[in-house]
XYZ file of C-alpha atoms in Angstrom:
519
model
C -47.926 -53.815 -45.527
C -44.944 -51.797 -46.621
C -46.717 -48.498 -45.010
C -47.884 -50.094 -41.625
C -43.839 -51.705 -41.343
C -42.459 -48.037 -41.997
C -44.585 -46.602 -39.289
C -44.148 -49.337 -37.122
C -40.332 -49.019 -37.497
C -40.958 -44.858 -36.834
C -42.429 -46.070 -33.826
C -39.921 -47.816 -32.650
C -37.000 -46.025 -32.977
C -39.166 -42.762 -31.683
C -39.580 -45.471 -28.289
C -36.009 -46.167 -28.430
C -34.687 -42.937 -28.627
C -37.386 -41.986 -25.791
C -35.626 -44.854 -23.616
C -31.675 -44.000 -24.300
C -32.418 -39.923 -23.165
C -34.694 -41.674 -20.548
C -31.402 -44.061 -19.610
C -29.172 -41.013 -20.115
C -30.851 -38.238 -17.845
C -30.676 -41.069 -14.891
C -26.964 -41.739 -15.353
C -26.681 -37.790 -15.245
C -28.316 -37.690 -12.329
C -26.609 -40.915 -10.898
C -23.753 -39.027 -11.294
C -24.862 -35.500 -10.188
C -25.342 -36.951 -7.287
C -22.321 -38.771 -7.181
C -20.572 -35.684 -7.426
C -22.269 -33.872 -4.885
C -20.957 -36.489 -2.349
C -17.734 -35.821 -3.149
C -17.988 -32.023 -2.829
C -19.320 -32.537 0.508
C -16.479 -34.779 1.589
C -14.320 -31.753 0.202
C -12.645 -34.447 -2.375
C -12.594 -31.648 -5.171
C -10.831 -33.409 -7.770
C -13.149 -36.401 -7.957
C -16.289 -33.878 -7.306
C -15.239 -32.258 -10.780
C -14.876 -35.397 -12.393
C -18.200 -36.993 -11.707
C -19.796 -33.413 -12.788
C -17.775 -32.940 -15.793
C -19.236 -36.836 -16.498
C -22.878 -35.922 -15.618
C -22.313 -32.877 -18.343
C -20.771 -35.354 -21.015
C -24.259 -37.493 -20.053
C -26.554 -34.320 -19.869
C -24.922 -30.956 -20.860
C -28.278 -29.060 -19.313
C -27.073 -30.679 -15.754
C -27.837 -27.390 -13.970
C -26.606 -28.880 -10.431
C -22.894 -30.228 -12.337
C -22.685 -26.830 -13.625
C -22.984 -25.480 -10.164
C -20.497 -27.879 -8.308
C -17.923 -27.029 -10.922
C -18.783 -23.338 -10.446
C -17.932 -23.974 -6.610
C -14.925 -25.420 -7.209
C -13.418 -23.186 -9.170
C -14.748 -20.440 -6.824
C -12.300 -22.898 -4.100
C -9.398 -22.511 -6.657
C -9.422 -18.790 -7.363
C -10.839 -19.954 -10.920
C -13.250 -16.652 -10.761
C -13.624 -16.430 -14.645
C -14.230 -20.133 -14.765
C -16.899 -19.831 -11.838
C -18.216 -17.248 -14.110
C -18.952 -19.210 -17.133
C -20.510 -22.112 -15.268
C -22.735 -19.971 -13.708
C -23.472 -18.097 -16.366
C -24.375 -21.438 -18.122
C -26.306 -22.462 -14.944
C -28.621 -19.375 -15.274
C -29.192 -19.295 -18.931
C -30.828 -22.225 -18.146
C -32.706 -21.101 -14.880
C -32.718 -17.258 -15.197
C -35.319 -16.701 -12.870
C -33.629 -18.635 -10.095
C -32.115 -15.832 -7.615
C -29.747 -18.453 -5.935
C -28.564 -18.896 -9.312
C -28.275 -15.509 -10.467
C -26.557 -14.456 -6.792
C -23.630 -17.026 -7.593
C -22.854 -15.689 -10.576
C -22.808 -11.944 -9.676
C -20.652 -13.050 -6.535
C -18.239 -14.410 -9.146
C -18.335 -11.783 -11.351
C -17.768 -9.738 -8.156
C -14.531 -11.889 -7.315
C -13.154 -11.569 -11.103
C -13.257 -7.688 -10.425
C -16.692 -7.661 -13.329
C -18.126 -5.025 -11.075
C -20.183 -3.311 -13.881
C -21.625 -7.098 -14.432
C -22.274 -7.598 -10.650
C -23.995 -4.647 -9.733
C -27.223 -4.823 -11.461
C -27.429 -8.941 -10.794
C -27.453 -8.204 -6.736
C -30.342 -5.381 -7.556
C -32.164 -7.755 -9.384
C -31.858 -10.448 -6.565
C -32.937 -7.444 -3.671
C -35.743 -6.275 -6.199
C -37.109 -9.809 -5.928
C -35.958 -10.502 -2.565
C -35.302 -7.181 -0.241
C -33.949 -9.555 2.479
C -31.858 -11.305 0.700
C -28.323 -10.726 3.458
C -25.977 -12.588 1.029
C -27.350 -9.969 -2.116
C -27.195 -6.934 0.304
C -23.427 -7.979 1.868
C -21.981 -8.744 -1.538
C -23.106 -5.531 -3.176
C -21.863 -3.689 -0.191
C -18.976 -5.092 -0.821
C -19.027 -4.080 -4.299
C -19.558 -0.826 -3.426
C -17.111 -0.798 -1.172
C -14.410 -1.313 -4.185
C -16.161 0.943 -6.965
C -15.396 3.864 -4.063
C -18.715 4.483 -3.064
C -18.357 4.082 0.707
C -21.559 5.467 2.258
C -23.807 3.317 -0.236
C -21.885 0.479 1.153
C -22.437 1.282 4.343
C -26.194 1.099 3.960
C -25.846 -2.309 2.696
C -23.698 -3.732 5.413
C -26.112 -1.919 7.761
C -29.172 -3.840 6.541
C -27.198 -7.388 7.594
C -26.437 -6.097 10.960
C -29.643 -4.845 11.359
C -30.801 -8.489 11.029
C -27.965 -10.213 12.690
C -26.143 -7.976 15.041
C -22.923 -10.821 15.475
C -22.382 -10.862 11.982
C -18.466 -10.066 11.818
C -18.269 -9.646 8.003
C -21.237 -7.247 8.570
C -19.192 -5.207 11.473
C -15.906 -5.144 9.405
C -17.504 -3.313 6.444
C -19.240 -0.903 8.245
C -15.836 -0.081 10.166
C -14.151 0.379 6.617
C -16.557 2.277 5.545
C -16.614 4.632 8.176
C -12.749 4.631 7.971
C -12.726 5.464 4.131
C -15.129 8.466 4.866
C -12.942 9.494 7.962
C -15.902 9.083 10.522
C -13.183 9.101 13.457
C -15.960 8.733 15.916
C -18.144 6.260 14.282
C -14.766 4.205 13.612
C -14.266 4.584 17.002
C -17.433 3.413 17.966
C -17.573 0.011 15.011
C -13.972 -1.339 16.854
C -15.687 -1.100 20.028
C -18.871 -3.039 18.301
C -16.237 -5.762 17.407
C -13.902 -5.526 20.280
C -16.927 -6.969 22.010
C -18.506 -9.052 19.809
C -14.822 -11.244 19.410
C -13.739 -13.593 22.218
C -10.281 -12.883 22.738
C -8.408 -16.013 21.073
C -10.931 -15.433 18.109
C -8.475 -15.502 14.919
C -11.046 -12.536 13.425
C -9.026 -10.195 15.874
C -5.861 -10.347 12.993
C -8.024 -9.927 10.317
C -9.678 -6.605 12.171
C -5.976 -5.100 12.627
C -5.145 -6.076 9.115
C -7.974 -4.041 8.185
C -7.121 -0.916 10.868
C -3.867 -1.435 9.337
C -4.258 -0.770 6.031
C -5.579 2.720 7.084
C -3.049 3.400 9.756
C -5.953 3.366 12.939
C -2.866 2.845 14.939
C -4.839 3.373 18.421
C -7.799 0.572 17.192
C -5.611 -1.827 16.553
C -4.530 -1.634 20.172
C -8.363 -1.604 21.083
C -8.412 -4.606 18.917
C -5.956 -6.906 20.009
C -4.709 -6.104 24.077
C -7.572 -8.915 25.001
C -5.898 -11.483 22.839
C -4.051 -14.167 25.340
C -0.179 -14.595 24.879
C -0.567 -18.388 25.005
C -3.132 -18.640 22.269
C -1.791 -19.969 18.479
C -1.751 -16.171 17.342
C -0.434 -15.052 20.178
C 2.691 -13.674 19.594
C 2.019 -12.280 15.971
C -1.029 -10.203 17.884
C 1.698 -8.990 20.372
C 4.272 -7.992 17.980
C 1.135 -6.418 15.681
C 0.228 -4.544 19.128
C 4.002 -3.465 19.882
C 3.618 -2.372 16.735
C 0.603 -0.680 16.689
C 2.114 1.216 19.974
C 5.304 2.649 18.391
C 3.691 3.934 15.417
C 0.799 5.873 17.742
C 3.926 7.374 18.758
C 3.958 5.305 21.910
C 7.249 3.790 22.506
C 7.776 3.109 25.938
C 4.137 0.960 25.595
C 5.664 -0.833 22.509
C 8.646 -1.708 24.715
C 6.840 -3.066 27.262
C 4.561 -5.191 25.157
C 7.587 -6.692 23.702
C 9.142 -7.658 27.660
C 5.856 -8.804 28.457
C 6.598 -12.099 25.376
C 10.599 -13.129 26.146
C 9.655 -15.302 23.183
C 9.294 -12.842 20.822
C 12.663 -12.104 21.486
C 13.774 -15.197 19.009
C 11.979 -13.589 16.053
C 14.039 -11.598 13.713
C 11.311 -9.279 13.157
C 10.868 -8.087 16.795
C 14.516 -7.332 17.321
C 14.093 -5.185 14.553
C 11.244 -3.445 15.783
C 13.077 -3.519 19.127
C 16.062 -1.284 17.705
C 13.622 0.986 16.103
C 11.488 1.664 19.372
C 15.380 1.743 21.357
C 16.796 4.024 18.519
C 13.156 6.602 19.119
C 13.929 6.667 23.273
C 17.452 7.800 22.211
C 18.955 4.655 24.057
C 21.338 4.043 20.958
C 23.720 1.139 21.853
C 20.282 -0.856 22.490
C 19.070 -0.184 19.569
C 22.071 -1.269 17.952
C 22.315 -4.497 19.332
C 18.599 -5.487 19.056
C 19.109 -4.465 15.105
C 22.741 -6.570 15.098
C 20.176 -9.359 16.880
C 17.803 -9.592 13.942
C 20.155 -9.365 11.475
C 21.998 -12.794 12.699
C 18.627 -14.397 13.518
C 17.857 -13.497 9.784
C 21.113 -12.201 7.744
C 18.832 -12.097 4.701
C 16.412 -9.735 5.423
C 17.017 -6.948 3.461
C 14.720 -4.908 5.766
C 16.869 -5.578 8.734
C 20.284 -4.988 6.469
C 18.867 -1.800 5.260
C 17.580 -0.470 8.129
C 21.496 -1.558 10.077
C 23.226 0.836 7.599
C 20.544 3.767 7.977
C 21.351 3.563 11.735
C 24.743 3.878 10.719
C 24.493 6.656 8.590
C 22.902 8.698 11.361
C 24.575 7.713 14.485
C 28.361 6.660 13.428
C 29.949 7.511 10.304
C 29.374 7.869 6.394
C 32.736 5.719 6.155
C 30.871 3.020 8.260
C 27.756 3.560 6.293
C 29.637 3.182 3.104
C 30.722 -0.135 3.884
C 27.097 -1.324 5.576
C 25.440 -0.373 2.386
C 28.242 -1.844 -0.165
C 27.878 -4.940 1.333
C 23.724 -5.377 1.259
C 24.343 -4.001 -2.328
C 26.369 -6.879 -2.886
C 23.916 -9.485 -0.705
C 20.758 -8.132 -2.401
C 21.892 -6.839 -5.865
C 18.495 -6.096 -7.313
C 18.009 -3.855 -4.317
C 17.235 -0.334 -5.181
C 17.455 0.820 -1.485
C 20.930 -0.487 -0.836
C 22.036 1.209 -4.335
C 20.494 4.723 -2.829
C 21.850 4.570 0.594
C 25.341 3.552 -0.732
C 25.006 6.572 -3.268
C 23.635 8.837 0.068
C 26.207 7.553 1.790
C 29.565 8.677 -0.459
C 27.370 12.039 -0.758
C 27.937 12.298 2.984
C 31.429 10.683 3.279
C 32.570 13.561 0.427
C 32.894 11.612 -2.589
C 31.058 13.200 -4.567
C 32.363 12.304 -7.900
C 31.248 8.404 -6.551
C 28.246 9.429 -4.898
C 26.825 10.586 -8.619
C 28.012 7.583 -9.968
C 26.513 5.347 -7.966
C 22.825 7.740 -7.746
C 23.244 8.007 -11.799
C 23.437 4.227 -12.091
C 20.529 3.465 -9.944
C 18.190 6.052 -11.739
C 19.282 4.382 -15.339
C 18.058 0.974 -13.866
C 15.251 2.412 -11.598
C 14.140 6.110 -12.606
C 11.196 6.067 -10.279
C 12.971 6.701 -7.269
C 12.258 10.163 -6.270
C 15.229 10.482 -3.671
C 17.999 10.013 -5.556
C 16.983 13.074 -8.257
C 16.961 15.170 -4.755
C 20.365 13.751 -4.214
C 21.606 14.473 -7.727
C 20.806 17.773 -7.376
C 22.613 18.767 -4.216
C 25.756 17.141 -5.794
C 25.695 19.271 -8.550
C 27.832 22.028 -7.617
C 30.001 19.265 -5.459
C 31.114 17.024 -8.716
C 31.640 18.901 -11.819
C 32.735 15.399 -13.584
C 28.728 14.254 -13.065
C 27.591 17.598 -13.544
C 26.350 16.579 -17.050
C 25.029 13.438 -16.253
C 22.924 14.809 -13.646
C 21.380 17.551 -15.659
C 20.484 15.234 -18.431
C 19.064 12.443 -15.377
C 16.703 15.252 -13.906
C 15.689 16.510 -17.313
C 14.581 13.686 -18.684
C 13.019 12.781 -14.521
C 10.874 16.186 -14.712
C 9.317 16.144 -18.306
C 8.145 12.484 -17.250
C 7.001 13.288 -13.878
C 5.905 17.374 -14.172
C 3.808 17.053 -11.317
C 7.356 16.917 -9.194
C 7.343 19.877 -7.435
C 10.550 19.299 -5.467
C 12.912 17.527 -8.167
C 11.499 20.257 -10.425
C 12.623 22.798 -7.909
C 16.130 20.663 -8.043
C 16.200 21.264 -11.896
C 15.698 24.649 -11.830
C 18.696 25.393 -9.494
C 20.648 23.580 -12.299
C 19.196 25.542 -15.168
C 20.173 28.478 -13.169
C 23.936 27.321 -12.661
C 23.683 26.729 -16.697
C 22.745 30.169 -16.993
C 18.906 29.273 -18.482
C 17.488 31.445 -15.407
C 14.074 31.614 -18.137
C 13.088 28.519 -18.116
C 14.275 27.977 -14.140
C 11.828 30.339 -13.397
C 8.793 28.602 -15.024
C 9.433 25.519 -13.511
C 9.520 27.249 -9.936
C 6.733 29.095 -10.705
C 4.882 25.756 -11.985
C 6.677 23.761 -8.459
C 4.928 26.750 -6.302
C 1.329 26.116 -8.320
C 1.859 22.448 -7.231
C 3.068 23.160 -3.506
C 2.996 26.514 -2.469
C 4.817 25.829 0.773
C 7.807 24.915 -1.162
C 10.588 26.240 0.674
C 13.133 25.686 -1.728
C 11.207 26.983 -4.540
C 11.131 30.737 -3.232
C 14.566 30.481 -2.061
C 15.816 29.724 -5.731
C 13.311 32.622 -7.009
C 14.880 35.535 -4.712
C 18.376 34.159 -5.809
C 17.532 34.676 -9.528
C 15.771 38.106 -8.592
C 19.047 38.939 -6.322
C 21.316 38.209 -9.362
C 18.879 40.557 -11.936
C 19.528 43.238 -9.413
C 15.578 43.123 -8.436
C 16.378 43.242 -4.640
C 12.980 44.438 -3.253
C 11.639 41.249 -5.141
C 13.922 39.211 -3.861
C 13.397 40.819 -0.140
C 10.199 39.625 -0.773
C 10.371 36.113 -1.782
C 13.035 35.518 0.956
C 10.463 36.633 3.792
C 7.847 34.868 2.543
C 10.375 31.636 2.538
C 10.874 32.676 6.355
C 7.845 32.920 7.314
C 6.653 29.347 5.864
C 9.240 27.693 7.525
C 10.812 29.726 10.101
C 13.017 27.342 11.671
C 14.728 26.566 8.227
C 18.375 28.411 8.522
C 18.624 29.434 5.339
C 16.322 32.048 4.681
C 17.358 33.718 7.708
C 20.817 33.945 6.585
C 20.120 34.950 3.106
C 17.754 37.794 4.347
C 20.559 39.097 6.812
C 22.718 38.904 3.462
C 20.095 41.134 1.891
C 19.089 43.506 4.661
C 22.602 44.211 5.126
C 23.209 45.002 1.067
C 19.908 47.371 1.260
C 21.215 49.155 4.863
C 18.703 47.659 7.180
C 21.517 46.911 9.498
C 18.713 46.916 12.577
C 16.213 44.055 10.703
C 19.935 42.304 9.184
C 21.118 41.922 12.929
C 18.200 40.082 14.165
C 17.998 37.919 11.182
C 21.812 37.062 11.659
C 21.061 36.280 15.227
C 17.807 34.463 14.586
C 20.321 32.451 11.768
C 23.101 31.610 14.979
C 20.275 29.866 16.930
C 18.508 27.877 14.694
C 21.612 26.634 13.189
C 22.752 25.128 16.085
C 19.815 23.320 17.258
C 19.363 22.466 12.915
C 19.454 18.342 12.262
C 22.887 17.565 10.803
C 22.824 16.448 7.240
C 23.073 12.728 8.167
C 20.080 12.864 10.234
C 18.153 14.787 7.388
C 19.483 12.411 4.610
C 18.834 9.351 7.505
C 15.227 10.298 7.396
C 15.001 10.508 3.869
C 15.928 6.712 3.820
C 14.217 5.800 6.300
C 10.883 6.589 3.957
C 11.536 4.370 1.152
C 9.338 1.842 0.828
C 10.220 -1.557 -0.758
């Protein structure tokens, strides 16, 4: 009796357990299911409470593993994607739709090295798997290998010609590997697969913008309608698109063509730059005096006011302009440069290095203001030590500086360390052998060693690389004189005359100089 009830007892709680998974695998499905609902009626939150439920109920729920992975995919959650998935397939590894969601995820957490060999496994077992062969272009794509990539995005075109995603990569592709005709040829592809409200149209001349295909943007986005919803940001983006293709009258027009661009801060600003490059300057400055009331804190606009200053009225003016966006945007690096280029120009020195020394203790990346240091050298003996010690400690950071080393050396040769000036020009000509500067500063240390021939030498070869550069000219009529070639000093003097006059003033160089600084 006692051995037949234990059995029987075995038996039954073997049956019961049997029942509660039984009971438990259908509530995990109930609520798989449940969940699935909810993802397709895009009510995420719920969607990941029902699947984190059908987990609790059945942690091997492949399909609540998957709707979870989806929705962090939604959120940007890539690592969490990642782990879901990569729950998901431990559980199905041979599943390829499985195994393609989590490479795509590890693609999206930047896991390239993870990614790759998923997407071959998927096209080993599937060669016409699209999805596999766009993603891994796309991989590709990042890890720099652009003609690889372009294979892959030319497989899903070869099967579906429309396919946008398809077009774009092989466009970037072609772009990265500076195939100007094949380029050519993709925005054409594109240009007429899009209708001309399509919103891919942006997207395409975000792309061409990245990589400055100025004249396919404009291929790009002249069909797109002025009435449509992106309108106006694809007519600003061609006006754009115009004036840096060099095209400013066209970027003018574009602009007329939309009056209601006109209420935009941003187009007024472009407006005074394309005014300001057809040399009609009170335009320019009231389409810039425009944007800055439509949007007094754009530092862009601010910046960009004072610049025009700078080059067109007075330092004084300038001065003023950039003292008061240094004050408006104090964390402003650019505003703290163009004040500092600005007092340069105005003749204050001793303020100008002040101001450029303060800005490099905060910011020491910024490239200009070493330049700037080192032409007020001579000009402010009170900063005189400050700037050495700023470009010193600049150049052994940043060797590969061939023009602030250049700047240094002219130093080290007013502190009488000619030596070690002429390594660093010698290392600034290794880096950029057209280096103007450089050769200039070598045939002065050669002219003061009494090594004239050498220094004859170095000058002309300074002349020659940039021949409508003053200086050299003037230097070698200097020298020609000194060594009796009164015939060859003459011409050089005369040569010096012309170019001087028709030479950019120093606000226009130092304007330009601003002008590239990037924020």
């Amino acid at each position: 009796m006692r051995k037949g009830w234990v059995r029987t007892g075995l038996l039954l709680t073997v049956f019961a357990a049997f029942v509660l998974a039984q009971t438990t695998r259908q509530h995990a499905a109930a609520l798989e299911e449940r969940a699935g609902q909810l993802f397709e009626e895009q009510r995420w939150a719920d969607a990941a409470n029902a699947a984190q439920g059908a987990l609790q109920a059945d942690s091997n729920s492949v399909n609540a593993r998957l709707i979870l992975g989806f929705i962090a995919t939604r959120e940007g959650k890539h690592t969490d994607a990642g782990r879901q998935f990569e729950k998901a397939a431990a559980l199905h590894p041979k599943d390829l739709r499985i195994t393609t969601y989590l490479a795509s995820a590890y693609l999206q957490d930047g896991r390239l090295r993870e990614a790759e060999p998923l997407f071959r496994r998927v096209l080993a077992v599937d060669p016409a798997n699209r999805a596999a062969h766009f993603n891994l272009g796309l991989l590709l794509l990042q890890r720099g290998a652009a003609s690889e990539a372009e294979a892959q995005f030319q497989f899903v075109a070869s099967v579906d010609a429309s396919d946008i995603g398809a077009a774009a990569g092989i466009l970037e592709c072609r772009l990265i590997q500076k195939n100007s005709a094949g380029a050519s040829a993709s925005a054409h592809e594109i240009n007429q697969l899009l209708g001309p409200s399509d919103p891919e149209r942006l997207r395409i001349a975000s792309l061409l913008t990245k990589y400055k295909s100025w004249d396919l943007i404009v291929t790009i986005l002249e069909p797109v309608p002025v009435e449509t919803s992106q309108g106006l940001e694809a007519r600003y983006d061609l006006a754009l698109a115009h004036f840096r293709a060099g095209r400013s009258e066209a970027a003018a027009n574009v602009l007329a063509e939309s009056p209601k661009l006109f209420e935009q801060a941003d187009a007024q600003h472009l407006l005074g730059d394309i005014e300001e490059k057809l040399g009609r300057l009170e335009e320019a400055r009231q389409a810039l005096d425009r944007g800055a009331a439509l949007d007094p804190m754009s530092e862009d606009i601010r910046f960009d006011q004072a610049v025009f200053q700078l080059e067109h009225d007075t330092p004084a003016s300038a001065v003023s302009s950039f003292q008061a966006g240094s004050e408006a945007f104090p964390d402003s690096w650019r505003m703290r440069l163009g004040l500092g280029a600005a007092e340069y120009l105005a003749g204050n020195a001793d303020q100008a290095a002040a101001t450029l020394l303060a800005l490099v203790r905060k910011q020491p990346e910024v490239r200009l203001a070493y330049s700037l240091l080192g032409s007020l050298y001579d000009q402010s003996p009170a900063g005189q030590d400050g700037i050495y010690e700023a470009l010193n400690s600049y150049v052994k950071s940043n060797p590969g500086d061939a023009r602030n080393s250049t700047a240094l050396a002219k130093i080290l040769n007013r502190r009488a360390s000619p030596t070690r000036a002429v390594m660093l020009l010698q290392r600034a000509l290794a880096l950029d052998p057209s280096l103007t500067d450089a050769y200039l500063e070598l045939a002065a240390i050669e002219y003061d060693r009494g090594q004239l021939q050498e220094s004859r030498k170095l000058l002309e070869k300074a002349a020659s690389l940039s021949p409508a550069v003053p200086e050299p000219h003037y230097r070698l009529a200097r020298l020609y004189q000194k060594l009796g070639m009164d015939q060859k000093a003459a011409v050089e003097s005369e040569t010096f005359r012309e170019l001087k006059q028709k030479a950019a003033s120093a606000q226009v160089t130092v304007a330009d100089g601003l002008k590239e600084q990037q924020p």
